[in-house]
Amino acid sequence: MKKIILTGDRPTGKLHIGHYLGSLENRAKLQDEYDQYIIIADVQALTDNFDNPEKVRKNVLEVTMDNLACGIDPDKSTIFIQSMIPEIAELTIFYSNLVTVARLERNPTVKTEISQKKELFGVEGDSLTYGFLGYPVSQTADITAFNADIVPVGEDQLPMIEQAKEIVRKFNSLYGDVITEPKAMIGNVARVKGLDGNNKMGKSLGNAIYLSDNEQTITLKVMSAITDETKIKKYDKANPDKCMVGYYHDIFSEKDKEKVFLECRQGLRGCVDCKKQLASNITKTLAPIREKRKYYEERPELVEQILKEGIKKARKKARQTMKKVKKAMKINYFKNN
Ligand code: TRP
């Protein structure tokens, strides 16, 4: 029996090269070795976008296509929409008894997100919703409804897995050994910085290159990237370590990067040419992804079919788990439920 992986994204925007290098590239590899479930977490996206359901709805398809474009094979991975699996919501309610409000308030991921919101939108503590505070509980249900053994995550999501483990242990100690305790799998690729030098490439930060961007858009964005500010004239010497163009060359220009860095340090290359070369390399790397994405964009009925089948499979699995959960909790009142 293959081990089970559960991973996924909130559909709040199209996915970008940070997602690709940080997780999607890896997902395409993991699907051979593991039984992989990919959740399009629309319910979680709504916890802080409940006032903008149109945005979440639109991005469910975009994120599905981004995954397929990166090589997710629907015959190997099960890709599904969170809200279509009501068992997850049910399980969330049962789990909510097993975690204290104080513990959720101490969750570092939630804490960071709350303080970011305060900075970005001036949101005050008293507007923190029950749903948002509780999203780690719902994420625990996402993972355990499918009996997942492994959750591939970035470092920032580690406290989420820790929280999930605690809830699972509590459940198992109270009701019997029913739920699989998940483990985190930390990817080998660090988080990708934004074009503006921000530590995070983010949808809301406006500093991302999307998997669906064409050559023209990529070139325009790369032109705006932050370079070594001490370089003023075309042939001034500069430090590629202080330049976002250098940073991306390191990732996308396997063949030319040594020459690029040397010429930059020696003052032999202008930033405009350097940026054009980078844009061309990023475009080349993304070309097969963009092509595949286009294939799915032109066949929305196929994407819908893939989701429907994924939902069917995911639901079957979640139902099995709920049957055991209800039995353990003594809320299986009649013979066949
Ligand atoms: N929290 C993840 C994000 O911010 C999305 C997500 C929802 C998820 N449920 C999950 C990730 C379960 C891993 C496992 O993008």
Tab-separated table of C-alpha atoms and ligand atoms in Angstrom:
chain	number	residue	atom	x	y	z
A	1	MET	CA	0.000	0.000	0.000
A	2	LYS	CA	1.289	3.425	-0.975
A	3	LYS	CA	1.535	6.074	1.718
A	4	ILE	CA	-0.952	8.919	1.468
A	5	ILE	CA	-0.013	12.550	0.880
A	6	LEU	CA	-2.378	15.467	1.343
A	7	THR	CA	-1.355	18.852	0.000
A	8	GLY	CA	-3.031	21.857	-1.551
A	9	ASP	CA	-3.582	25.564	-1.928
A	10	ARG	CA	-6.095	28.259	-1.138
A	11	PRO	CA	-7.726	29.436	-4.353
A	12	THR	CA	-7.165	33.158	-3.827
A	13	GLY	CA	-5.166	33.815	-7.004
A	14	LYS	CA	-3.310	32.129	-9.826
A	15	LEU	CA	-0.180	30.267	-8.786
A	16	HIS	CA	3.279	31.723	-9.428
A	17	ILE	CA	6.866	30.546	-9.852
A	18	GLY	CA	7.265	30.515	-6.070
A	19	HIS	CA	4.530	27.885	-5.843
A	20	TYR	CA	6.076	25.970	-8.716
A	21	LEU	CA	9.586	25.803	-7.259
A	22	GLY	CA	8.370	25.444	-3.672
A	23	SER	CA	5.804	22.718	-4.182
A	24	LEU	CA	4.183	22.034	-7.553
A	25	GLU	CA	7.337	20.716	-9.190
A	26	ASN	CA	7.675	18.372	-6.239
A	27	ARG	CA	4.027	17.259	-6.399
A	28	ALA	CA	4.515	16.066	-9.953
A	29	LYS	CA	7.357	13.844	-8.712
A	30	LEU	CA	5.635	12.604	-5.549
A	31	GLN	CA	2.557	11.326	-7.368
A	32	ASP	CA	4.455	8.274	-8.643
A	33	GLU	CA	5.520	7.088	-5.240
A	34	TYR	CA	2.551	8.172	-3.124
A	35	ASP	CA	-1.202	8.177	-3.225
A	36	GLN	CA	-1.524	11.958	-3.523
A	37	TYR	CA	-4.589	14.066	-2.693
A	38	ILE	CA	-4.568	17.723	-3.744
A	39	ILE	CA	-7.082	19.958	-2.021
A	40	ILE	CA	-8.334	23.184	-3.573
A	41	ALA	CA	-9.087	24.759	-0.205
A	42	ASP	CA	-12.001	27.047	-1.036
A	43	VAL	CA	-13.516	26.828	2.462
A	44	GLN	CA	-10.213	27.904	3.974
A	45	ALA	CA	-9.875	30.688	1.372
A	46	LEU	CA	-13.282	31.948	2.482
A	47	THR	CA	-12.148	32.261	6.104
A	48	ASP	CA	-10.525	35.547	5.166
A	49	ASN	CA	-12.320	36.203	1.871
A	50	PHE	CA	-15.905	35.581	2.967
A	51	ASP	CA	-16.792	39.036	1.640
A	52	ASN	CA	-15.393	38.196	-1.798
A	53	PRO	CA	-16.809	34.821	-2.863
A	54	GLU	CA	-16.449	35.700	-6.550
A	55	LYS	CA	-12.655	35.792	-6.153
A	56	VAL	CA	-12.562	32.359	-4.535
A	57	ARG	CA	-14.911	30.824	-7.092
A	58	LYS	CA	-12.931	32.129	-10.053
A	59	ASN	CA	-9.642	30.886	-8.674
A	60	VAL	CA	-10.783	27.320	-8.014
A	61	LEU	CA	-10.492	26.653	-11.748
A	62	GLU	CA	-7.300	28.701	-12.123
A	63	VAL	CA	-5.518	26.794	-9.358
A	64	THR	CA	-6.756	23.464	-10.724
A	65	MET	CA	-5.338	24.346	-14.147
A	66	ASP	CA	-2.054	25.500	-12.589
A	67	ASN	CA	-1.682	22.094	-10.937
A	68	LEU	CA	-2.506	20.194	-14.116
A	69	ALA	CA	-0.144	22.410	-16.110
A	70	CYS	CA	2.724	21.509	-13.779
A	71	GLY	CA	2.299	17.841	-14.533
A	72	ILE	CA	-0.291	16.653	-12.021
A	73	ASP	CA	-1.741	13.571	-13.647
A	74	PRO	CA	-5.389	12.968	-12.675
A	75	ASP	CA	-4.814	9.236	-13.024
A	76	LYS	CA	-2.168	9.392	-10.303
A	77	SER	CA	-3.285	12.268	-8.071
A	78	THR	CA	-6.758	13.013	-6.748
A	79	ILE	CA	-7.532	16.696	-7.136
A	80	PHE	CA	-10.702	17.954	-5.456
A	81	ILE	CA	-12.596	20.974	-4.087
A	82	GLN	CA	-12.774	21.220	-0.292
A	83	SER	CA	-16.392	22.417	-0.052
A	84	MET	CA	-17.582	19.443	-2.108
A	85	ILE	CA	-16.501	17.109	0.706
A	86	PRO	CA	-18.981	17.870	3.518
A	87	GLU	CA	-17.284	15.207	5.672
A	88	ILE	CA	-14.424	17.682	6.163
A	89	ALA	CA	-16.812	20.239	7.649
A	90	GLU	CA	-18.345	17.580	9.864
A	91	LEU	CA	-14.977	16.438	11.126
A	92	THR	CA	-13.987	20.063	11.791
A	93	ILE	CA	-16.897	20.410	14.200
A	94	PHE	CA	-15.929	17.287	16.126
A	95	TYR	CA	-12.309	18.405	16.305
A	96	SER	CA	-13.282	21.856	17.539
A	97	ASN	CA	-14.030	20.370	20.967
A	98	LEU	CA	-10.492	19.084	21.214
A	99	VAL	CA	-8.612	22.361	20.998
A	100	THR	CA	-8.713	25.390	23.255
A	101	VAL	CA	-9.150	28.947	22.037
A	102	ALA	CA	-5.953	29.850	23.895
A	103	ARG	CA	-4.007	27.222	21.954
A	104	LEU	CA	-5.293	28.550	18.623
A	105	GLU	CA	-4.380	32.089	19.608
A	106	ARG	CA	-0.834	30.913	20.266
A	107	ASN	CA	-0.472	29.183	16.862
A	108	PRO	CA	2.496	30.999	15.257
A	109	THR	CA	1.162	30.715	11.695
A	110	VAL	CA	-2.169	32.226	12.697
A	111	LYS	CA	-0.407	34.894	14.770
A	112	THR	CA	1.794	35.929	11.839
A	113	GLU	CA	-1.170	36.069	9.491
A	114	ILE	CA	-3.151	38.201	11.897
A	115	SER	CA	-0.299	40.678	12.296
A	116	GLN	CA	0.188	40.806	8.503
A	117	LYS	CA	-3.470	41.608	8.075
A	118	LYS	CA	-3.176	44.365	10.633
A	119	GLU	CA	-0.283	45.866	8.674
A	120	LEU	CA	-1.876	45.499	5.250
A	121	PHE	CA	-5.480	46.373	5.971
A	122	GLY	CA	-5.471	47.860	9.436
A	123	VAL	CA	-7.612	44.971	10.697
A	124	GLU	CA	-8.021	45.082	14.458
A	125	GLY	CA	-8.161	42.179	16.881
A	126	ASP	CA	-11.846	42.581	17.535
A	127	SER	CA	-12.658	41.782	13.913
A	128	LEU	CA	-10.920	38.409	14.086
A	129	THR	CA	-13.531	35.821	13.210
A	130	TYR	CA	-14.210	32.484	14.810
A	131	GLY	CA	-13.742	30.900	11.364
A	132	PHE	CA	-10.317	32.379	10.762
A	133	LEU	CA	-9.036	31.579	14.240
A	134	GLY	CA	-10.263	28.032	13.738
A	135	TYR	CA	-8.771	27.356	10.330
A	136	PRO	CA	-6.018	25.116	11.756
A	137	VAL	CA	-8.813	22.856	13.033
A	138	SER	CA	-10.358	22.695	9.605
A	139	GLN	CA	-6.927	22.079	8.069
A	140	THR	CA	-6.502	19.148	10.467
A	141	ALA	CA	-9.753	17.764	9.111
A	142	ASP	CA	-8.527	18.283	5.498
A	143	ILE	CA	-5.522	16.140	6.260
A	144	THR	CA	-7.014	13.431	8.425
A	145	ALA	CA	-10.255	12.867	6.511
A	146	PHE	CA	-8.059	11.096	3.957
A	147	ASN	CA	-5.882	9.348	6.519
A	148	ALA	CA	-2.878	11.200	5.173
A	149	ASP	CA	0.511	10.090	6.471
A	150	ILE	CA	2.481	12.957	5.019
A	151	VAL	CA	1.930	16.663	4.379
A	152	PRO	CA	4.576	18.435	2.265
A	153	VAL	CA	4.870	21.965	3.654
A	154	GLY	CA	7.070	25.024	3.838
A	155	GLU	CA	8.681	25.903	7.164
A	156	ASP	CA	5.985	28.489	7.874
A	157	GLN	CA	3.307	25.791	7.934
A	158	LEU	CA	5.075	23.595	10.498
A	159	PRO	CA	3.033	24.917	13.444
A	160	MET	CA	-0.068	23.819	11.523
A	161	ILE	CA	1.121	20.241	11.434
A	162	GLU	CA	2.089	20.429	15.099
A	163	GLN	CA	-1.436	21.602	15.881
A	164	ALA	CA	-2.893	18.784	13.771
A	165	LYS	CA	-0.832	16.209	15.642
A	166	GLU	CA	-2.099	17.479	18.972
A	167	ILE	CA	-5.718	17.280	17.863
A	168	VAL	CA	-5.233	13.775	16.487
A	169	ARG	CA	-3.567	12.564	19.689
A	170	LYS	CA	-6.376	14.004	21.737
A	171	PHE	CA	-8.974	12.341	19.529
A	172	ASN	CA	-7.244	8.967	19.628
A	173	SER	CA	-6.704	9.072	23.370
A	174	LEU	CA	-10.378	9.921	24.021
A	175	TYR	CA	-12.155	7.785	21.466
A	176	GLY	CA	-9.706	5.085	20.375
A	177	ASP	CA	-6.994	4.785	17.795
A	178	VAL	CA	-8.826	5.828	14.637
A	179	ILE	CA	-7.027	8.780	13.076
A	180	THR	CA	-3.599	8.652	11.404
A	181	GLU	CA	-1.149	11.117	12.888
A	182	PRO	CA	0.314	13.120	9.992
A	183	LYS	CA	3.976	14.006	9.517
A	184	ALA	CA	5.387	17.085	7.806
A	185	MET	CA	7.688	16.705	4.840
A	186	ILE	CA	9.842	19.791	4.414
A	187	GLY	CA	10.687	20.610	0.798
A	188	ASN	CA	14.280	21.128	-0.238
A	189	VAL	CA	13.580	24.411	-2.005
A	190	ALA	CA	13.432	27.518	0.109
A	191	ARG	CA	10.775	30.128	-0.388
A	192	VAL	CA	11.273	32.243	-3.517
A	193	LYS	CA	11.658	35.987	-3.009
A	194	GLY	CA	9.575	38.546	-4.886
A	195	LEU	CA	10.716	40.753	-7.788
A	196	ASP	CA	10.859	43.656	-5.354
A	197	GLY	CA	13.224	41.810	-3.033
A	198	ASN	CA	10.491	41.044	-0.499
A	199	ASN	CA	11.166	37.772	1.295
A	200	LYS	CA	7.987	36.303	-0.048
A	201	MET	CA	6.597	36.174	-3.552
A	202	GLY	CA	2.937	36.741	-2.903
A	203	LYS	CA	-0.325	37.216	-4.677
A	204	SER	CA	-1.264	40.166	-2.531
A	205	LEU	CA	2.178	41.781	-2.766
A	206	GLY	CA	2.172	42.379	-6.550
A	207	ASN	CA	5.708	41.011	-6.944
A	208	ALA	CA	5.064	37.641	-8.581
A	209	ILE	CA	5.553	35.986	-11.965
A	210	TYR	CA	2.574	33.739	-12.642
A	211	LEU	CA	2.684	30.367	-14.355
A	212	SER	CA	0.182	31.746	-16.843
A	213	ASP	CA	2.206	34.909	-17.692
A	214	ASN	CA	3.307	35.217	-21.339
A	215	GLU	CA	6.733	36.365	-22.548
A	216	GLN	CA	5.695	40.011	-22.810
A	217	THR	CA	4.366	40.097	-19.238
A	218	ILE	CA	7.388	38.246	-17.878
A	219	THR	CA	9.724	40.720	-19.630
A	220	LEU	CA	7.814	43.713	-18.263
A	221	LYS	CA	7.925	42.303	-14.745
A	222	VAL	CA	11.599	41.407	-14.885
A	223	MET	CA	12.334	44.963	-16.081
A	224	SER	CA	10.848	46.223	-12.807
A	225	ALA	CA	13.007	43.957	-10.607
A	226	ILE	CA	15.204	45.591	-7.988
A	227	THR	CA	18.932	45.719	-8.915
A	228	ASP	CA	22.104	46.708	-7.027
A	229	GLU	CA	21.372	50.351	-6.215
A	230	THR	CA	25.045	51.354	-6.323
A	231	LYS	CA	25.143	50.649	-10.061
A	232	ILE	CA	24.232	53.824	-11.889
A	233	LYS	CA	25.870	53.694	-15.313
A	234	LYS	CA	25.591	50.782	-17.750
A	235	TYR	CA	29.166	49.575	-17.235
A	236	ASP	CA	29.555	50.222	-13.502
A	237	LYS	CA	30.662	47.159	-11.571
A	238	ALA	CA	27.930	45.653	-9.414
A	239	ASN	CA	27.147	42.866	-7.003
A	240	PRO	CA	24.718	40.215	-8.307
A	241	ASP	CA	24.090	39.141	-4.715
A	242	LYS	CA	22.399	42.488	-4.112
A	243	CYS	CA	20.210	42.229	-7.175
A	244	MET	CA	16.941	40.383	-7.710
A	245	VAL	CA	17.919	39.761	-11.343
A	246	GLY	CA	21.028	37.977	-10.082
A	247	TYR	CA	18.897	36.081	-7.590
A	248	TYR	CA	16.628	34.740	-10.347
A	249	HIS	CA	19.519	34.050	-12.734
A	250	ASP	CA	20.794	31.741	-10.050
A	251	ILE	CA	17.522	29.798	-10.228
A	252	PHE	CA	16.642	29.984	-13.932
A	253	SER	CA	19.936	30.362	-15.798
A	254	GLU	CA	21.747	27.140	-15.037
A	255	LYS	CA	23.904	27.391	-18.174
A	256	ASP	CA	24.766	31.097	-18.247
A	257	LYS	CA	24.807	32.037	-14.605
A	258	GLU	CA	28.540	31.931	-14.017
A	259	LYS	CA	29.182	34.177	-17.005
A	260	VAL	CA	26.351	36.487	-15.887
A	261	PHE	CA	27.759	36.901	-12.372
A	262	LEU	CA	31.326	37.382	-13.580
A	263	GLU	CA	30.369	40.012	-16.167
A	264	CYS	CA	28.212	41.818	-13.612
A	265	ARG	CA	31.041	41.985	-11.090
A	266	GLN	CA	33.499	43.148	-13.761
A	267	GLY	CA	31.174	45.832	-15.102
A	268	LEU	CA	30.863	44.143	-18.490
A	269	ARG	CA	27.096	43.921	-18.711
A	270	GLY	CA	24.260	46.418	-18.564
A	271	CYS	CA	21.180	45.713	-16.493
A	272	VAL	CA	18.775	45.968	-19.425
A	273	ASP	CA	20.489	43.211	-21.400
A	274	CYS	CA	20.864	41.151	-18.263
A	275	LYS	CA	17.141	41.456	-17.552
A	276	LYS	CA	16.213	40.547	-21.130
A	277	GLN	CA	18.342	37.433	-20.902
A	278	LEU	CA	16.690	36.473	-17.604
A	279	ALA	CA	13.185	37.069	-18.985
A	280	SER	CA	14.015	34.825	-21.916
A	281	ASN	CA	15.296	32.056	-19.623
A	282	ILE	CA	12.238	32.227	-17.358
A	283	THR	CA	10.008	32.173	-20.437
A	284	LYS	CA	11.806	29.068	-21.720
A	285	THR	CA	11.489	27.256	-18.394
A	286	LEU	CA	7.788	28.055	-18.182
A	287	ALA	CA	7.028	27.322	-21.860
A	288	PRO	CA	5.945	23.675	-21.411
A	289	ILE	CA	3.831	24.638	-18.391
A	290	ARG	CA	2.171	27.495	-20.246
A	291	GLU	CA	1.470	25.248	-23.205
A	292	LYS	CA	-0.113	22.591	-21.053
A	293	ARG	CA	-2.124	25.239	-19.231
A	294	LYS	CA	-3.397	26.549	-22.551
A	295	TYR	CA	-4.559	23.049	-23.452
A	296	TYR	CA	-6.722	22.951	-20.317
A	297	GLU	CA	-7.855	26.586	-20.666
A	298	GLU	CA	-9.320	25.637	-24.039
A	299	ARG	CA	-11.094	22.606	-22.514
A	300	PRO	CA	-12.954	23.787	-19.403
A	301	GLU	CA	-15.286	20.776	-19.624
A	302	LEU	CA	-12.274	18.477	-19.277
A	303	VAL	CA	-11.068	20.349	-16.165
A	304	GLU	CA	-14.583	20.067	-14.740
A	305	GLN	CA	-14.607	16.343	-15.445
A	306	ILE	CA	-11.248	15.880	-13.700
A	307	LEU	CA	-12.562	17.731	-10.638
A	308	LYS	CA	-15.789	15.742	-10.569
A	309	GLU	CA	-13.916	12.465	-10.635
A	310	GLY	CA	-11.459	13.691	-8.000
A	311	ILE	CA	-14.343	14.730	-5.765
A	312	LYS	CA	-15.985	11.335	-6.159
A	313	LYS	CA	-12.804	9.524	-5.155
A	314	ALA	CA	-12.042	11.912	-2.296
A	315	ARG	CA	-15.551	11.641	-0.946
A	316	LYS	CA	-15.459	7.888	-0.923
A	317	LYS	CA	-12.293	7.994	1.141
A	318	ALA	CA	-13.623	10.668	3.533
A	319	ARG	CA	-16.842	8.709	4.063
A	320	GLN	CA	-14.855	5.682	5.196
A	321	THR	CA	-13.016	7.810	7.734
A	322	MET	CA	-16.239	9.392	9.017
A	323	LYS	CA	-17.814	6.017	9.516
A	324	LYS	CA	-14.956	5.062	11.849
A	325	VAL	CA	-15.006	8.465	13.538
A	326	LYS	CA	-18.723	8.292	14.286
A	327	LYS	CA	-18.463	4.775	15.596
A	328	ALA	CA	-15.589	5.775	17.877
A	329	MET	CA	-17.547	8.808	19.109
A	330	LYS	CA	-20.644	6.687	19.664
A	331	ILE	CA	-22.765	8.747	17.305
A	332	ASN	CA	-23.507	5.902	14.913
A	333	TYR	CA	-27.143	5.553	15.911
A	334	PHE	CA	-28.464	3.234	13.274
A	335	LYS	CA	-27.100	0.217	11.548
A	336	ASN	CA	-26.143	1.689	8.221
A	337	ASN	CA	-24.785	5.118	9.029
B	1	TRP	N1	-2.912	26.305	4.282
B	1	TRP	C1	-2.519	26.035	2.935
B	1	TRP	C2	-2.143	27.370	2.280
B	1	TRP	O1	-2.042	28.353	2.937
B	1	TRP	C3	-3.617	25.378	2.108
B	1	TRP	C4	-4.152	24.127	2.714
B	1	TRP	C5	-5.440	23.878	3.120
B	1	TRP	C6	-3.423	22.937	3.007
B	1	TRP	N2	-5.570	22.663	3.647
B	1	TRP	C7	-4.362	22.036	3.591
B	1	TRP	C8	-2.093	22.558	2.841
B	1	TRP	C9	-3.953	20.795	4.032
B	1	TRP	C10	-1.699	21.299	3.271
B	1	TRP	C11	-2.620	20.422	3.878
B	1	TRP	O2	-1.956	27.445	1.085
